[in-house]
């Protein structure tokens, strides 16, 4: 943390980091500064210092370098090395950025044994007042520090099962694309850096500057939800053979055009279980009831139809087994966060 006129934003660079995020956010912040000058918003025009932080095997610490001080009129590059050791000593304020961003990875999330090396430094930064922002897979690194325990965060929905198994004390909400808890921010999705960047522009500059940047880039202001993009992927690796048989039967029923519902008695007989046992084991294995499971299967198929065809919504509802179109619209909106018509307008493949 430098002074009131300069805001330092650091990027944690690690093997397989997505460099496009770092470059994209740097450009987005430059654009924000330009727009703030154009609009005459001098009161909300901070000067940014962007730093990249790396793990140093030699020093066993986080080291930052290449500090880029930005202003619209002039820009200069200055080499500036800072070191945040893994020792327990409190770092001096001059070493601490205002915000540290953990970008996403291009591959699988970083293994725990590698991510743990960053944990002491991240705890030091947070303890000294630095805000932390994890984008998509960056949350795996941040979670190793323990700073996400007993918090509600978001990650990419495809990483959710793995993340929850590794960090059971962290609460996941996969509906929002961005969660801001004040001192810690998390986003789901590799490209959610755009949403984070605009969110930070509104915070450090002004909401009018953020809206101007969004218009120039022709992107939506922050507010998208992750569930718009989710595709239902049911749990299958639970090891309960009887429940797997029920899931297969439900999957087959869901792809039958106009297929109706299957009674619990039929499902229980198919699994060789009593109804109460079926309900208990199905909930444990899949995390949802048989009704919720079937609804998500049908809504997933409806999403495909809305994206790929111009069939009327009433026809799609009928094909999904719904005789009450209003009920279909209600269930679809509850699960996806958009009405069927809004979903089609947004995602129809021309």
PDB file of C-alpha atoms in Angstrom, residues 2-297:
ATOM      1  CA  UNK A   2       1.628   3.184  -1.162  1.00  0.00           C
ATOM      2  CA  UNK A   3      -0.302   6.421  -0.727  1.00  0.00           C
ATOM      3  CA  UNK A   4      -3.783   7.764  -1.260  1.00  0.00           C
ATOM      4  CA  UNK A   5      -2.977   8.871  -4.834  1.00  0.00           C
ATOM      5  CA  UNK A   6      -1.597   5.515  -6.007  1.00  0.00           C
ATOM      6  CA  UNK A   7      -3.396   2.178  -5.992  1.00  0.00           C
ATOM      7  CA  UNK A   8      -1.216  -0.887  -6.412  1.00  0.00           C
ATOM      8  CA  UNK A   9      -2.794  -3.953  -7.967  1.00  0.00           C
ATOM      9  CA  UNK A  10      -0.657  -7.071  -7.984  1.00  0.00           C
ATOM     10  CA  UNK A  11      -0.994 -10.186 -10.143  1.00  0.00           C
ATOM     11  CA  UNK A  12       0.139 -13.544  -8.792  1.00  0.00           C
ATOM     12  CA  UNK A  13       2.043 -15.246 -11.612  1.00  0.00           C
ATOM     13  CA  UNK A  14       2.533 -18.997 -11.392  1.00  0.00           C
ATOM     14  CA  UNK A  15       3.173 -21.905 -13.796  1.00  0.00           C
ATOM     15  CA  UNK A  16       0.333 -22.285 -16.344  1.00  0.00           C
ATOM     16  CA  UNK A  17      -1.219 -18.937 -15.406  1.00  0.00           C
ATOM     17  CA  UNK A  18      -3.467 -17.415 -18.053  1.00  0.00           C
ATOM     18  CA  UNK A  19      -1.425 -14.406 -19.159  1.00  0.00           C
ATOM     19  CA  UNK A  20      -4.335 -13.083 -21.218  1.00  0.00           C
ATOM     20  CA  UNK A  21      -6.068 -12.219 -17.942  1.00  0.00           C
ATOM     21  CA  UNK A  22      -3.139 -10.096 -16.780  1.00  0.00           C
ATOM     22  CA  UNK A  23      -2.819  -8.323 -20.125  1.00  0.00           C
ATOM     23  CA  UNK A  24      -6.577  -7.909 -20.516  1.00  0.00           C
ATOM     24  CA  UNK A  25      -7.071  -6.401 -17.073  1.00  0.00           C
ATOM     25  CA  UNK A  26      -4.096  -4.084 -17.601  1.00  0.00           C
ATOM     26  CA  UNK A  27      -5.683  -2.805 -20.819  1.00  0.00           C
ATOM     27  CA  UNK A  28      -9.091  -2.513 -19.160  1.00  0.00           C
ATOM     28  CA  UNK A  29      -7.611  -0.366 -16.386  1.00  0.00           C
ATOM     29  CA  UNK A  30      -5.860   1.831 -18.975  1.00  0.00           C
ATOM     30  CA  UNK A  31      -9.182   2.292 -20.709  1.00  0.00           C
ATOM     31  CA  UNK A  32     -10.816   3.188 -17.389  1.00  0.00           C
ATOM     32  CA  UNK A  33      -8.203   5.859 -16.792  1.00  0.00           C
ATOM     33  CA  UNK A  34      -8.730   7.271 -20.276  1.00  0.00           C
ATOM     34  CA  UNK A  35     -12.500   7.337 -19.846  1.00  0.00           C
ATOM     35  CA  UNK A  36     -12.201   9.046 -16.463  1.00  0.00           C
ATOM     36  CA  UNK A  37     -10.102  11.791 -18.085  1.00  0.00           C
ATOM     37  CA  UNK A  38     -12.530  12.141 -20.993  1.00  0.00           C
ATOM     38  CA  UNK A  39     -15.475  12.482 -18.629  1.00  0.00           C
ATOM     39  CA  UNK A  40     -13.628  15.019 -16.488  1.00  0.00           C
ATOM     40  CA  UNK A  41     -13.917  12.771 -13.448  1.00  0.00           C
ATOM     41  CA  UNK A  42     -10.759  14.112 -11.815  1.00  0.00           C
ATOM     42  CA  UNK A  43     -12.060  13.482  -8.320  1.00  0.00           C
ATOM     43  CA  UNK A  44     -12.175   9.729  -8.923  1.00  0.00           C
ATOM     44  CA  UNK A  45      -8.998   9.332 -10.983  1.00  0.00           C
ATOM     45  CA  UNK A  46      -6.404   7.249  -9.111  1.00  0.00           C
ATOM     46  CA  UNK A  47      -2.960   6.475 -10.459  1.00  0.00           C
ATOM     47  CA  UNK A  48      -2.357   2.755 -10.743  1.00  0.00           C
ATOM     48  CA  UNK A  49       0.748   0.737 -10.101  1.00  0.00           C
ATOM     49  CA  UNK A  50       0.534  -2.769 -11.563  1.00  0.00           C
ATOM     50  CA  UNK A  51       2.949  -5.372 -10.230  1.00  0.00           C
ATOM     51  CA  UNK A  52       3.557  -9.027 -10.999  1.00  0.00           C
ATOM     52  CA  UNK A  53       4.364 -11.348  -8.110  1.00  0.00           C
ATOM     53  CA  UNK A  54       6.245 -14.609  -8.535  1.00  0.00           C
ATOM     54  CA  UNK A  55       7.435 -17.366  -6.233  1.00  0.00           C
ATOM     55  CA  UNK A  56      11.200 -17.283  -5.805  1.00  0.00           C
ATOM     56  CA  UNK A  57      12.740 -20.688  -5.085  1.00  0.00           C
ATOM     57  CA  UNK A  58      15.989 -18.960  -4.188  1.00  0.00           C
ATOM     58  CA  UNK A  59      14.431 -16.621  -1.640  1.00  0.00           C
ATOM     59  CA  UNK A  60      11.528 -18.917  -0.675  1.00  0.00           C
ATOM     60  CA  UNK A  61       9.176 -15.962  -0.893  1.00  0.00           C
ATOM     61  CA  UNK A  62       6.786 -14.053  -3.110  1.00  0.00           C
ATOM     62  CA  UNK A  63       8.713 -11.477  -5.125  1.00  0.00           C
ATOM     63  CA  UNK A  64       7.192  -8.685  -7.178  1.00  0.00           C
ATOM     64  CA  UNK A  65       8.827  -6.924 -10.081  1.00  0.00           C
ATOM     65  CA  UNK A  66       8.039  -4.772 -13.099  1.00  0.00           C
ATOM     66  CA  UNK A  67       5.978  -2.055 -11.509  1.00  0.00           C
ATOM     67  CA  UNK A  68       4.029  -0.201 -14.162  1.00  0.00           C
ATOM     68  CA  UNK A  69       2.831   3.252 -13.109  1.00  0.00           C
ATOM     69  CA  UNK A  70      -0.035   4.322 -15.313  1.00  0.00           C
ATOM     70  CA  UNK A  71      -1.528   7.648 -16.199  1.00  0.00           C
ATOM     71  CA  UNK A  72      -3.366   8.735 -19.315  1.00  0.00           C
ATOM     72  CA  UNK A  73      -0.876  11.430 -20.268  1.00  0.00           C
ATOM     73  CA  UNK A  74       2.290   9.473 -19.575  1.00  0.00           C
ATOM     74  CA  UNK A  75       3.374   5.972 -18.706  1.00  0.00           C
ATOM     75  CA  UNK A  76       6.753   4.770 -17.541  1.00  0.00           C
ATOM     76  CA  UNK A  77       8.145   1.408 -16.580  1.00  0.00           C
ATOM     77  CA  UNK A  78      10.284   1.099 -13.494  1.00  0.00           C
ATOM     78  CA  UNK A  79      11.946  -1.999 -12.092  1.00  0.00           C
ATOM     79  CA  UNK A  80      10.931  -2.355  -8.488  1.00  0.00           C
ATOM     80  CA  UNK A  81      11.617  -5.488  -6.488  1.00  0.00           C
ATOM     81  CA  UNK A  82       9.660  -6.310  -3.367  1.00  0.00           C
ATOM     82  CA  UNK A  83       9.836  -9.435  -1.282  1.00  0.00           C
ATOM     83  CA  UNK A  84       7.235 -10.984   0.951  1.00  0.00           C
ATOM     84  CA  UNK A  85       8.840 -13.839   2.821  1.00  0.00           C
ATOM     85  CA  UNK A  86       7.144 -16.846   4.325  1.00  0.00           C
ATOM     86  CA  UNK A  87       8.416 -15.856   7.754  1.00  0.00           C
ATOM     87  CA  UNK A  88       6.003 -14.812  10.465  1.00  0.00           C
ATOM     88  CA  UNK A  89       7.315 -11.235  10.579  1.00  0.00           C
ATOM     89  CA  UNK A  90       4.704  -8.693   9.581  1.00  0.00           C
ATOM     90  CA  UNK A  91       5.530  -7.058   6.232  1.00  0.00           C
ATOM     91  CA  UNK A  92       6.057  -3.329   6.015  1.00  0.00           C
ATOM     92  CA  UNK A  93       3.207  -1.300   4.449  1.00  0.00           C
ATOM     93  CA  UNK A  94       5.398  -0.379   1.475  1.00  0.00           C
ATOM     94  CA  UNK A  95       5.477  -4.048   0.437  1.00  0.00           C
ATOM     95  CA  UNK A  96       1.725  -4.526   0.426  1.00  0.00           C
ATOM     96  CA  UNK A  97      -0.427  -3.943  -2.676  1.00  0.00           C
ATOM     97  CA  UNK A  98      -3.985  -2.721  -2.242  1.00  0.00           C
ATOM     98  CA  UNK A  99      -5.276  -5.728  -4.175  1.00  0.00           C
ATOM     99  CA  UNK A 100      -3.725  -9.042  -5.207  1.00  0.00           C
ATOM    100  CA  UNK A 101      -5.365 -10.856  -8.131  1.00  0.00           C
ATOM    101  CA  UNK A 102      -4.951 -14.616  -8.541  1.00  0.00           C
ATOM    102  CA  UNK A 103      -5.611 -15.222 -12.268  1.00  0.00           C
ATOM    103  CA  UNK A 104      -7.041 -18.463 -13.668  1.00  0.00           C
ATOM    104  CA  UNK A 105      -4.966 -21.307 -15.044  1.00  0.00           C
ATOM    105  CA  UNK A 106      -4.875 -22.649 -18.580  1.00  0.00           C
ATOM    106  CA  UNK A 107      -4.888 -26.242 -17.357  1.00  0.00           C
ATOM    107  CA  UNK A 108      -6.134 -28.125 -14.337  1.00  0.00           C
ATOM    108  CA  UNK A 109      -6.161 -26.314 -10.981  1.00  0.00           C
ATOM    109  CA  UNK A 110      -2.796 -26.220  -9.242  1.00  0.00           C
ATOM    110  CA  UNK A 111      -2.153 -29.310  -7.066  1.00  0.00           C
ATOM    111  CA  UNK A 112      -2.300 -28.722  -3.320  1.00  0.00           C
ATOM    112  CA  UNK A 113       1.381 -29.466  -2.715  1.00  0.00           C
ATOM    113  CA  UNK A 114       2.348 -26.682  -5.132  1.00  0.00           C
ATOM    114  CA  UNK A 115      -0.343 -24.226  -4.045  1.00  0.00           C
ATOM    115  CA  UNK A 116       0.660 -24.505  -0.388  1.00  0.00           C
ATOM    116  CA  UNK A 117       3.897 -22.600  -1.008  1.00  0.00           C
ATOM    117  CA  UNK A 118       1.852 -19.450  -1.671  1.00  0.00           C
ATOM    118  CA  UNK A 119      -0.291 -19.781   1.464  1.00  0.00           C
ATOM    119  CA  UNK A 120       1.973 -17.978   4.009  1.00  0.00           C
ATOM    120  CA  UNK A 121       2.495 -14.999   1.703  1.00  0.00           C
ATOM    121  CA  UNK A 122      -1.217 -14.703   0.956  1.00  0.00           C
ATOM    122  CA  UNK A 123      -2.035 -14.824   4.660  1.00  0.00           C
ATOM    123  CA  UNK A 124       0.528 -12.086   5.273  1.00  0.00           C
ATOM    124  CA  UNK A 125      -0.940  -9.902   2.558  1.00  0.00           C
ATOM    125  CA  UNK A 126      -4.475 -10.381   3.825  1.00  0.00           C
ATOM    126  CA  UNK A 127      -3.472  -9.751   7.422  1.00  0.00           C
ATOM    127  CA  UNK A 128      -1.842  -6.482   6.385  1.00  0.00           C
ATOM    128  CA  UNK A 129      -5.042  -5.248   4.735  1.00  0.00           C
ATOM    129  CA  UNK A 130      -4.552  -6.342   1.130  1.00  0.00           C
ATOM    130  CA  UNK A 131      -7.733  -7.408  -0.669  1.00  0.00           C
ATOM    131  CA  UNK A 132      -7.504 -10.732  -2.513  1.00  0.00           C
ATOM    132  CA  UNK A 133      -9.344 -11.635  -5.719  1.00  0.00           C
ATOM    133  CA  UNK A 134      -9.334 -15.174  -7.150  1.00  0.00           C
ATOM    134  CA  UNK A 135     -10.520 -15.798 -10.701  1.00  0.00           C
ATOM    135  CA  UNK A 136     -11.809 -19.285 -11.541  1.00  0.00           C
ATOM    136  CA  UNK A 137      -9.028 -21.818 -10.779  1.00  0.00           C
ATOM    137  CA  UNK A 138      -7.119 -19.186  -8.801  1.00  0.00           C
ATOM    138  CA  UNK A 139      -9.499 -20.011  -5.950  1.00  0.00           C
ATOM    139  CA  UNK A 140      -7.704 -23.345  -5.445  1.00  0.00           C
ATOM    140  CA  UNK A 141      -4.499 -21.469  -4.593  1.00  0.00           C
ATOM    141  CA  UNK A 142      -6.287 -19.033  -2.307  1.00  0.00           C
ATOM    142  CA  UNK A 143      -8.203 -21.810  -0.543  1.00  0.00           C
ATOM    143  CA  UNK A 144      -4.929 -23.480   0.500  1.00  0.00           C
ATOM    144  CA  UNK A 145      -4.286 -20.448   2.724  1.00  0.00           C
ATOM    145  CA  UNK A 146      -7.389 -21.225   4.789  1.00  0.00           C
ATOM    146  CA  UNK A 147      -8.715 -17.716   4.180  1.00  0.00           C
ATOM    147  CA  UNK A 148     -11.824 -19.052   2.421  1.00  0.00           C
ATOM    148  CA  UNK A 149     -12.892 -21.350   5.263  1.00  0.00           C
ATOM    149  CA  UNK A 150     -16.465 -20.706   6.433  1.00  0.00           C
ATOM    150  CA  UNK A 151     -16.936 -18.172   3.632  1.00  0.00           C
ATOM    151  CA  UNK A 152     -19.294 -18.318   0.667  1.00  0.00           C
ATOM    152  CA  UNK A 153     -17.336 -18.184  -2.590  1.00  0.00           C
ATOM    153  CA  UNK A 154     -17.786 -19.154  -6.217  1.00  0.00           C
ATOM    154  CA  UNK A 155     -15.658 -21.137  -8.674  1.00  0.00           C
ATOM    155  CA  UNK A 156     -16.258 -22.479 -12.169  1.00  0.00           C
ATOM    156  CA  UNK A 157     -19.109 -24.964 -11.883  1.00  0.00           C
ATOM    157  CA  UNK A 158     -17.016 -27.658 -13.582  1.00  0.00           C
ATOM    158  CA  UNK A 159     -14.484 -27.418 -10.729  1.00  0.00           C
ATOM    159  CA  UNK A 160     -17.122 -27.483  -7.987  1.00  0.00           C
ATOM    160  CA  UNK A 161     -17.027 -31.174  -7.063  1.00  0.00           C
ATOM    161  CA  UNK A 162     -13.221 -31.278  -6.928  1.00  0.00           C
ATOM    162  CA  UNK A 163     -13.057 -27.993  -4.990  1.00  0.00           C
ATOM    163  CA  UNK A 164     -15.618 -29.120  -2.422  1.00  0.00           C
ATOM    164  CA  UNK A 165     -13.788 -32.400  -1.854  1.00  0.00           C
ATOM    165  CA  UNK A 166     -10.503 -30.570  -1.225  1.00  0.00           C
ATOM    166  CA  UNK A 167     -11.954 -27.723   0.835  1.00  0.00           C
ATOM    167  CA  UNK A 168     -15.073 -28.950   2.676  1.00  0.00           C
ATOM    168  CA  UNK A 169     -15.050 -25.948   5.050  1.00  0.00           C
ATOM    169  CA  UNK A 170     -15.671 -23.530   2.172  1.00  0.00           C
ATOM    170  CA  UNK A 171     -19.280 -22.827   1.163  1.00  0.00           C
ATOM    171  CA  UNK A 172     -19.891 -22.778  -2.595  1.00  0.00           C
ATOM    172  CA  UNK A 173     -22.524 -20.772  -4.445  1.00  0.00           C
ATOM    173  CA  UNK A 174     -22.418 -21.608  -8.147  1.00  0.00           C
ATOM    174  CA  UNK A 175     -25.171 -19.225  -9.248  1.00  0.00           C
ATOM    175  CA  UNK A 176     -23.366 -15.850  -9.213  1.00  0.00           C
ATOM    176  CA  UNK A 177     -20.396 -15.134 -11.451  1.00  0.00           C
ATOM    177  CA  UNK A 178     -18.794 -12.839  -8.877  1.00  0.00           C
ATOM    178  CA  UNK A 179     -18.956 -12.687  -5.079  1.00  0.00           C
ATOM    179  CA  UNK A 180     -17.479  -9.661  -3.289  1.00  0.00           C
ATOM    180  CA  UNK A 181     -17.053 -10.193   0.448  1.00  0.00           C
ATOM    181  CA  UNK A 182     -15.161  -6.942   0.902  1.00  0.00           C
ATOM    182  CA  UNK A 183     -11.705  -8.273   1.695  1.00  0.00           C
ATOM    183  CA  UNK A 184     -11.946 -11.280  -0.645  1.00  0.00           C
ATOM    184  CA  UNK A 185     -13.492 -11.560  -4.116  1.00  0.00           C
ATOM    185  CA  UNK A 186     -14.043 -14.742  -6.132  1.00  0.00           C
ATOM    186  CA  UNK A 187     -15.301 -15.272  -9.669  1.00  0.00           C
ATOM    187  CA  UNK A 188     -16.273 -18.354 -11.681  1.00  0.00           C
ATOM    188  CA  UNK A 189     -15.172 -18.817 -15.279  1.00  0.00           C
ATOM    189  CA  UNK A 190     -11.925 -18.109 -17.118  1.00  0.00           C
ATOM    190  CA  UNK A 191     -13.349 -15.013 -18.835  1.00  0.00           C
ATOM    191  CA  UNK A 192     -14.913 -13.656 -15.648  1.00  0.00           C
ATOM    192  CA  UNK A 193     -11.881 -11.368 -15.382  1.00  0.00           C
ATOM    193  CA  UNK A 194     -13.933  -8.948 -17.491  1.00  0.00           C
ATOM    194  CA  UNK A 195     -16.650  -8.836 -14.820  1.00  0.00           C
ATOM    195  CA  UNK A 196     -14.047  -8.492 -12.072  1.00  0.00           C
ATOM    196  CA  UNK A 197     -12.281  -5.702 -13.951  1.00  0.00           C
ATOM    197  CA  UNK A 198     -15.472  -3.691 -14.409  1.00  0.00           C
ATOM    198  CA  UNK A 199     -16.401  -4.297 -10.774  1.00  0.00           C
ATOM    199  CA  UNK A 200     -13.015  -2.916  -9.697  1.00  0.00           C
ATOM    200  CA  UNK A 201     -13.343   0.097 -11.996  1.00  0.00           C
ATOM    201  CA  UNK A 202     -16.626   0.963 -10.276  1.00  0.00           C
ATOM    202  CA  UNK A 203     -14.890   0.555  -6.909  1.00  0.00           C
ATOM    203  CA  UNK A 204     -11.662   2.467  -7.564  1.00  0.00           C
ATOM    204  CA  UNK A 205     -12.981   5.012 -10.080  1.00  0.00           C
ATOM    205  CA  UNK A 206     -16.728   5.545 -10.371  1.00  0.00           C
ATOM    206  CA  UNK A 207     -19.779   3.668 -11.613  1.00  0.00           C
ATOM    207  CA  UNK A 208     -20.077   6.105 -14.537  1.00  0.00           C
ATOM    208  CA  UNK A 209     -16.517   5.256 -15.577  1.00  0.00           C
ATOM    209  CA  UNK A 210     -17.343   1.552 -15.363  1.00  0.00           C
ATOM    210  CA  UNK A 211     -20.415   1.988 -17.572  1.00  0.00           C
ATOM    211  CA  UNK A 212     -18.365   3.968 -20.095  1.00  0.00           C
ATOM    212  CA  UNK A 213     -15.744   1.203 -20.251  1.00  0.00           C
ATOM    213  CA  UNK A 214     -18.460  -1.439 -20.696  1.00  0.00           C
ATOM    214  CA  UNK A 215     -19.928   0.542 -23.600  1.00  0.00           C
ATOM    215  CA  UNK A 216     -16.551   0.876 -25.311  1.00  0.00           C
ATOM    216  CA  UNK A 217     -15.836  -2.848 -24.933  1.00  0.00           C
ATOM    217  CA  UNK A 218     -19.462  -3.722 -25.770  1.00  0.00           C
ATOM    218  CA  UNK A 219     -19.801  -6.083 -22.817  1.00  0.00           C
ATOM    219  CA  UNK A 220     -22.477  -6.372 -20.152  1.00  0.00           C
ATOM    220  CA  UNK A 221     -21.896  -4.523 -16.883  1.00  0.00           C
ATOM    221  CA  UNK A 222     -21.306  -6.842 -13.899  1.00  0.00           C
ATOM    222  CA  UNK A 223     -24.425  -8.783 -12.987  1.00  0.00           C
ATOM    223  CA  UNK A 224     -24.268 -11.890 -15.161  1.00  0.00           C
ATOM    224  CA  UNK A 225     -24.866 -15.159 -13.389  1.00  0.00           C
ATOM    225  CA  UNK A 226     -22.820 -18.301 -13.784  1.00  0.00           C
ATOM    226  CA  UNK A 227     -25.913 -20.476 -13.983  1.00  0.00           C
ATOM    227  CA  UNK A 228     -26.767 -18.939 -17.391  1.00  0.00           C
ATOM    228  CA  UNK A 229     -23.932 -21.046 -18.813  1.00  0.00           C
ATOM    229  CA  UNK A 230     -24.126 -24.204 -16.744  1.00  0.00           C
ATOM    230  CA  UNK A 231     -24.892 -27.577 -18.256  1.00  0.00           C
ATOM    231  CA  UNK A 232     -26.245 -30.185 -15.866  1.00  0.00           C
ATOM    232  CA  UNK A 233     -23.592 -32.790 -15.172  1.00  0.00           C
ATOM    233  CA  UNK A 234     -24.936 -35.255 -12.584  1.00  0.00           C
ATOM    234  CA  UNK A 235     -22.704 -36.996 -10.087  1.00  0.00           C
ATOM    235  CA  UNK A 236     -21.797 -40.471 -11.257  1.00  0.00           C
ATOM    236  CA  UNK A 237     -18.683 -41.301  -9.257  1.00  0.00           C
ATOM    237  CA  UNK A 238     -20.507 -42.014  -6.001  1.00  0.00           C
ATOM    238  CA  UNK A 239     -20.141 -45.802  -6.040  1.00  0.00           C
ATOM    239  CA  UNK A 240     -23.801 -46.645  -5.338  1.00  0.00           C
ATOM    240  CA  UNK A 241     -24.661 -49.186  -8.053  1.00  0.00           C
ATOM    241  CA  UNK A 242     -28.391 -49.208  -7.289  1.00  0.00           C
ATOM    242  CA  UNK A 243     -28.606 -45.422  -7.638  1.00  0.00           C
ATOM    243  CA  UNK A 244     -26.594 -45.538 -10.870  1.00  0.00           C
ATOM    244  CA  UNK A 245     -29.285 -47.850 -12.288  1.00  0.00           C
ATOM    245  CA  UNK A 246     -31.971 -45.327 -11.317  1.00  0.00           C
ATOM    246  CA  UNK A 247     -29.990 -42.485 -12.881  1.00  0.00           C
ATOM    247  CA  UNK A 248     -29.667 -44.424 -16.128  1.00  0.00           C
ATOM    248  CA  UNK A 249     -33.424 -45.017 -16.199  1.00  0.00           C
ATOM    249  CA  UNK A 250     -34.122 -41.324 -15.571  1.00  0.00           C
ATOM    250  CA  UNK A 251     -31.602 -40.325 -18.257  1.00  0.00           C
ATOM    251  CA  UNK A 252     -33.357 -42.571 -20.780  1.00  0.00           C
ATOM    252  CA  UNK A 253     -36.763 -41.200 -19.812  1.00  0.00           C
ATOM    253  CA  UNK A 254     -35.564 -37.608 -20.198  1.00  0.00           C
ATOM    254  CA  UNK A 255     -34.583 -38.086 -23.850  1.00  0.00           C
ATOM    255  CA  UNK A 256     -37.942 -39.604 -24.815  1.00  0.00           C
ATOM    256  CA  UNK A 257     -39.988 -36.898 -26.600  1.00  0.00           C
ATOM    257  CA  UNK A 258     -43.052 -36.173 -24.517  1.00  0.00           C
ATOM    258  CA  UNK A 259     -41.956 -38.695 -21.913  1.00  0.00           C
ATOM    259  CA  UNK A 260     -43.942 -38.561 -18.702  1.00  0.00           C
ATOM    260  CA  UNK A 261     -42.747 -39.000 -15.147  1.00  0.00           C
ATOM    261  CA  UNK A 262     -41.782 -42.291 -13.531  1.00  0.00           C
ATOM    262  CA  UNK A 263     -43.331 -43.131 -10.183  1.00  0.00           C
ATOM    263  CA  UNK A 264     -41.186 -43.644  -7.112  1.00  0.00           C
ATOM    264  CA  UNK A 265     -42.559 -47.172  -6.859  1.00  0.00           C
ATOM    265  CA  UNK A 266     -41.211 -48.019 -10.326  1.00  0.00           C
ATOM    266  CA  UNK A 267     -37.831 -46.433  -9.539  1.00  0.00           C
ATOM    267  CA  UNK A 268     -37.592 -48.305  -6.247  1.00  0.00           C
ATOM    268  CA  UNK A 269     -38.472 -51.605  -7.918  1.00  0.00           C
ATOM    269  CA  UNK A 270     -35.878 -50.945 -10.632  1.00  0.00           C
ATOM    270  CA  UNK A 271     -33.220 -50.348  -7.954  1.00  0.00           C
ATOM    271  CA  UNK A 272     -34.331 -53.238  -5.761  1.00  0.00           C
ATOM    272  CA  UNK A 273     -34.877 -50.880  -2.829  1.00  0.00           C
ATOM    273  CA  UNK A 274     -37.724 -49.687  -0.663  1.00  0.00           C
ATOM    274  CA  UNK A 275     -38.994 -46.205  -1.527  1.00  0.00           C
ATOM    275  CA  UNK A 276     -37.685 -44.579   1.668  1.00  0.00           C
ATOM    276  CA  UNK A 277     -34.271 -46.185   1.190  1.00  0.00           C
ATOM    277  CA  UNK A 278     -34.207 -45.065  -2.438  1.00  0.00           C
ATOM    278  CA  UNK A 279     -34.968 -41.450  -1.518  1.00  0.00           C
ATOM    279  CA  UNK A 280     -32.302 -41.371   1.190  1.00  0.00           C
ATOM    280  CA  UNK A 281     -29.581 -42.973  -0.917  1.00  0.00           C
ATOM    281  CA  UNK A 282     -30.426 -40.968  -4.035  1.00  0.00           C
ATOM    282  CA  UNK A 283     -30.144 -37.698  -2.093  1.00  0.00           C
ATOM    283  CA  UNK A 284     -26.834 -38.790  -0.588  1.00  0.00           C
ATOM    284  CA  UNK A 285     -25.372 -39.928  -3.914  1.00  0.00           C
ATOM    285  CA  UNK A 286     -26.512 -37.075  -6.169  1.00  0.00           C
ATOM    286  CA  UNK A 287     -27.131 -34.190  -3.778  1.00  0.00           C
ATOM    287  CA  UNK A 288     -30.745 -33.787  -4.912  1.00  0.00           C
ATOM    288  CA  UNK A 289     -34.130 -35.488  -4.951  1.00  0.00           C
ATOM    289  CA  UNK A 290     -35.348 -37.612  -7.848  1.00  0.00           C
ATOM    290  CA  UNK A 291     -37.757 -34.814  -8.816  1.00  0.00           C
ATOM    291  CA  UNK A 292     -34.997 -32.178  -8.863  1.00  0.00           C
ATOM    292  CA  UNK A 293     -32.772 -34.540 -10.839  1.00  0.00           C
ATOM    293  CA  UNK A 294     -35.425 -35.093 -13.501  1.00  0.00           C
ATOM    294  CA  UNK A 295     -36.187 -31.373 -13.692  1.00  0.00           C
ATOM    295  CA  UNK A 296     -32.535 -30.569 -14.337  1.00  0.00           C
ATOM    296  CA  UNK A 297     -32.268 -33.258 -17.003  1.00  0.00           C
TER     297      UNK A 297
END
